[in-house]
CSV table of N, CA and C in Angstrom, one decimal:
chain,number,residue,atom,x,y,z
A,292,MET,N,-15.5,1.4,21.5
A,292,MET,CA,-14.1,1.5,21.4
A,292,MET,C,-13.7,1.1,20.0
A,293,SER,N,-12.8,1.8,19.4
A,293,SER,CA,-12.3,1.4,18.1
A,293,SER,C,-10.8,1.1,18.1
A,294,LEU,N,-10.4,0.4,17.1
A,294,LEU,CA,-9.0,0.0,17.0
A,294,LEU,C,-8.5,0.5,15.7
A,295,LEU,N,-7.4,1.3,15.7
A,295,LEU,CA,-6.8,1.7,14.4
A,295,LEU,C,-5.6,0.9,14.1
A,296,VAL,N,-5.5,0.5,12.9
A,296,VAL,CA,-4.4,-0.4,12.5
A,296,VAL,C,-3.7,0.3,11.3
A,297,TRP,N,-2.4,0.5,11.3
A,297,TRP,CA,-1.6,1.0,10.2
A,297,TRP,C,-0.9,-0.2,9.5
A,298,VAL,N,-1.0,-0.2,8.2
A,298,VAL,CA,-0.4,-1.3,7.4
A,298,VAL,C,0.7,-0.7,6.5
A,299,GLY,N,1.9,-1.3,6.6
A,299,GLY,CA,3.0,-0.8,5.8
A,299,GLY,C,3.5,-1.9,4.9
A,300,ILE,N,3.7,-1.6,3.6
A,300,ILE,CA,4.2,-2.6,2.7
A,300,ILE,C,5.5,-2.0,2.1
A,301,ASP,N,6.5,-2.8,2.0
A,301,ASP,CA,7.8,-2.4,1.4
A,301,ASP,C,8.4,-3.4,0.5
A,302,ASP,N,8.9,-2.9,-0.6
A,302,ASP,CA,9.8,-3.7,-1.5
A,302,ASP,C,9.1,-4.9,-2.0
A,303,THR,N,8.0,-4.8,-2.7
A,303,THR,CA,7.3,-5.9,-3.3
A,303,THR,C,7.3,-5.8,-4.8
A,304,ASP,N,8.2,-5.0,-5.3
A,304,ASP,CA,8.3,-4.8,-6.8
A,304,ASP,C,8.7,-6.1,-7.5
A,305,THR,N,7.9,-6.5,-8.5
A,305,THR,CA,8.2,-7.6,-9.4
A,305,THR,C,7.7,-7.2,-10.8
A,306,TYR,N,8.3,-7.8,-11.8
A,306,TYR,CA,7.9,-7.5,-13.1
A,306,TYR,C,6.5,-8.1,-13.5
A,307,ASP,N,6.2,-9.2,-12.9
A,307,ASP,CA,4.9,-9.8,-13.2
A,307,ASP,C,3.7,-9.4,-12.3
A,308,LYS,N,4.0,-8.9,-11.1
A,308,LYS,CA,2.9,-8.5,-10.2
A,308,LYS,C,2.9,-7.0,-9.9
A,309,GLY,N,3.8,-6.2,-10.5
A,309,GLY,CA,3.8,-4.8,-10.3
A,309,GLY,C,4.6,-4.2,-9.2
A,310,CYS,N,4.5,-2.9,-9.1
A,310,CYS,CA,5.3,-2.2,-8.1
A,310,CYS,C,4.5,-2.2,-6.7
A,311,THR,N,5.2,-1.8,-5.7
A,311,THR,CA,4.6,-1.8,-4.3
A,311,THR,C,3.3,-1.0,-4.3
A,312,THR,N,3.3,0.2,-5.0
A,312,THR,CA,2.1,1.0,-5.0
A,312,THR,C,0.9,0.2,-5.6
A,313,TYR,N,1.1,-0.5,-6.6
A,313,TYR,CA,0.1,-1.3,-7.3
A,313,TYR,C,-0.4,-2.5,-6.3
A,314,VAL,N,0.6,-3.1,-5.6
A,314,VAL,CA,0.2,-4.2,-4.7
A,314,VAL,C,-0.7,-3.6,-3.6
A,315,MET,N,-0.3,-2.4,-3.1
A,315,MET,CA,-1.1,-1.8,-2.0
A,315,MET,C,-2.5,-1.4,-2.5
A,316,TYR,N,-2.6,-0.9,-3.7
A,316,TYR,CA,-3.8,-0.6,-4.3
A,316,TYR,C,-4.8,-1.8,-4.4
A,317,ASN,N,-4.3,-2.9,-4.9
A,317,ASN,CA,-5.1,-4.1,-5.0
A,317,ASN,C,-5.5,-4.6,-3.6
A,318,MET,N,-4.6,-4.6,-2.6
A,318,MET,CA,-4.9,-5.0,-1.3
A,318,MET,C,-6.0,-4.2,-0.7
A,319,LEU,N,-5.9,-2.8,-0.8
A,319,LEU,CA,-6.9,-1.9,-0.3
A,319,LEU,C,-8.2,-2.1,-1.0
A,320,LYS,N,-8.2,-2.3,-2.3
A,320,LYS,CA,-9.4,-2.5,-3.0
A,320,LYS,C,-10.1,-3.8,-2.6
A,321,GLU,N,-9.4,-4.9,-2.3
A,321,GLU,CA,-9.9,-6.1,-1.9
A,321,GLU,C,-10.5,-6.0,-0.4
A,322,PHE,N,-9.8,-5.3,0.4
A,322,PHE,CA,-10.2,-5.0,1.8
A,322,PHE,C,-11.5,-4.3,1.8
A,323,ILE,N,-11.7,-3.3,1.0
A,323,ILE,CA,-12.9,-2.5,1.0
A,323,ILE,C,-14.1,-3.3,0.5
A,324,LYS,N,-13.8,-4.2,-0.5
A,324,LYS,CA,-14.8,-5.0,-1.1
A,324,LYS,C,-15.3,-6.1,-0.2
A,325,THR,N,-14.4,-6.7,0.7
A,325,THR,CA,-14.8,-7.9,1.5
A,325,THR,C,-15.1,-7.6,2.9
A,326,ARG,N,-14.8,-6.4,3.4
A,326,ARG,CA,-15.1,-6.1,4.8
A,326,ARG,C,-16.4,-5.2,4.9
A,327,SER,N,-17.3,-5.6,5.8
A,327,SER,CA,-18.5,-4.9,6.0
A,327,SER,C,-18.4,-4.0,7.2
A,328,GLU,N,-17.8,-4.5,8.3
A,328,GLU,CA,-17.8,-3.7,9.6
A,328,GLU,C,-16.6,-2.7,9.6
A,329,GLU,N,-15.5,-3.2,9.1
A,329,GLU,CA,-14.3,-2.3,9.2
A,329,GLU,C,-14.3,-1.3,8.1
A,330,ARG,N,-13.6,-0.2,8.3
A,330,ARG,CA,-13.6,0.8,7.3
A,330,ARG,C,-12.2,1.4,7.2
A,331,VAL,N,-11.9,2.0,6.1
A,331,VAL,CA,-10.6,2.7,5.8
A,331,VAL,C,-10.8,4.1,6.3
A,332,VAL,N,-9.8,4.6,7.1
A,332,VAL,CA,-9.9,5.9,7.6
A,332,VAL,C,-8.7,6.7,7.0
A,333,GLY,N,-9.0,7.7,6.2
A,333,GLY,CA,-8.0,8.5,5.6
A,333,GLY,C,-7.6,7.9,4.2
A,334,TYR,N,-6.7,8.7,3.6
A,334,TYR,CA,-6.1,8.2,2.3
A,334,TYR,C,-4.8,7.5,2.5
A,335,PRO,N,-4.6,6.5,1.6
A,335,PRO,CA,-3.3,5.9,1.7
A,335,PRO,C,-2.1,6.9,1.5
A,336,ARG,N,-1.0,6.6,2.0
A,336,ARG,CA,0.2,7.5,1.9
A,336,ARG,C,1.3,6.7,1.3
A,337,LEU,N,1.9,7.3,0.3
A,337,LEU,CA,3.1,6.7,-0.4
A,337,LEU,C,4.3,7.5,0.2
A,338,ILE,N,5.1,6.8,0.9
A,338,ILE,CA,6.3,7.4,1.5
A,338,ILE,C,7.6,6.8,1.0
A,339,ARG,N,8.4,7.6,0.5
A,339,ARG,CA,9.7,7.1,0.0
A,339,ARG,C,10.7,7.5,1.0
A,340,LEU,N,11.4,6.5,1.6
A,340,LEU,CA,12.4,6.8,2.6
A,340,LEU,C,13.6,7.5,2.1
A,341,ASN,N,14.0,7.1,0.9
A,341,ASN,CA,15.2,7.7,0.2
A,341,ASN,C,14.9,7.9,-1.3
A,342,PRO,N,14.3,9.0,-1.6
A,342,PRO,CA,13.9,9.2,-3.0
A,342,PRO,C,15.1,9.4,-4.0
A,343,ASN,N,16.3,9.6,-3.5
A,343,ASN,CA,17.4,9.9,-4.3
A,343,ASN,C,18.2,8.6,-4.7
A,344,ILE,N,17.8,7.5,-4.2
A,344,ILE,CA,18.5,6.2,-4.5
A,344,ILE,C,18.5,5.9,-6.0
A,345,PRO,N,19.6,5.6,-6.6
A,345,PRO,CA,19.7,5.5,-8.0
A,345,PRO,C,19.0,4.2,-8.6
A,346,PHE,N,18.8,3.2,-7.8
A,346,PHE,CA,18.3,1.9,-8.3
A,346,PHE,C,16.8,1.7,-8.0
A,347,LYS,N,16.1,2.7,-7.7
A,347,LYS,CA,14.6,2.5,-7.5
A,347,LYS,C,14.0,2.1,-8.8
A,348,THR,N,12.8,1.4,-8.6
A,348,THR,CA,12.2,0.9,-9.8
A,348,THR,C,11.2,1.8,-10.4
A,349,ARG,N,10.8,2.8,-9.7
A,349,ARG,CA,9.7,3.7,-10.2
A,349,ARG,C,9.8,5.1,-9.5
A,350,GLY,N,9.1,6.0,-10.1
A,350,GLY,CA,8.9,7.3,-9.4
A,350,GLY,C,10.1,8.2,-9.5
């Protein structure tokens, strides 16, 4: 039996630590490096809930 877990990250943008996409990239990289039994299924998805918002930080 396997357990699937979805992880969502929102609004972590900072000037010194980077945008949300970069935070997720580092988290995923660390997870893959430190976990031996668990695995990542599929590609990460970048979803913008409102891409037309004028004060977004990137993209």
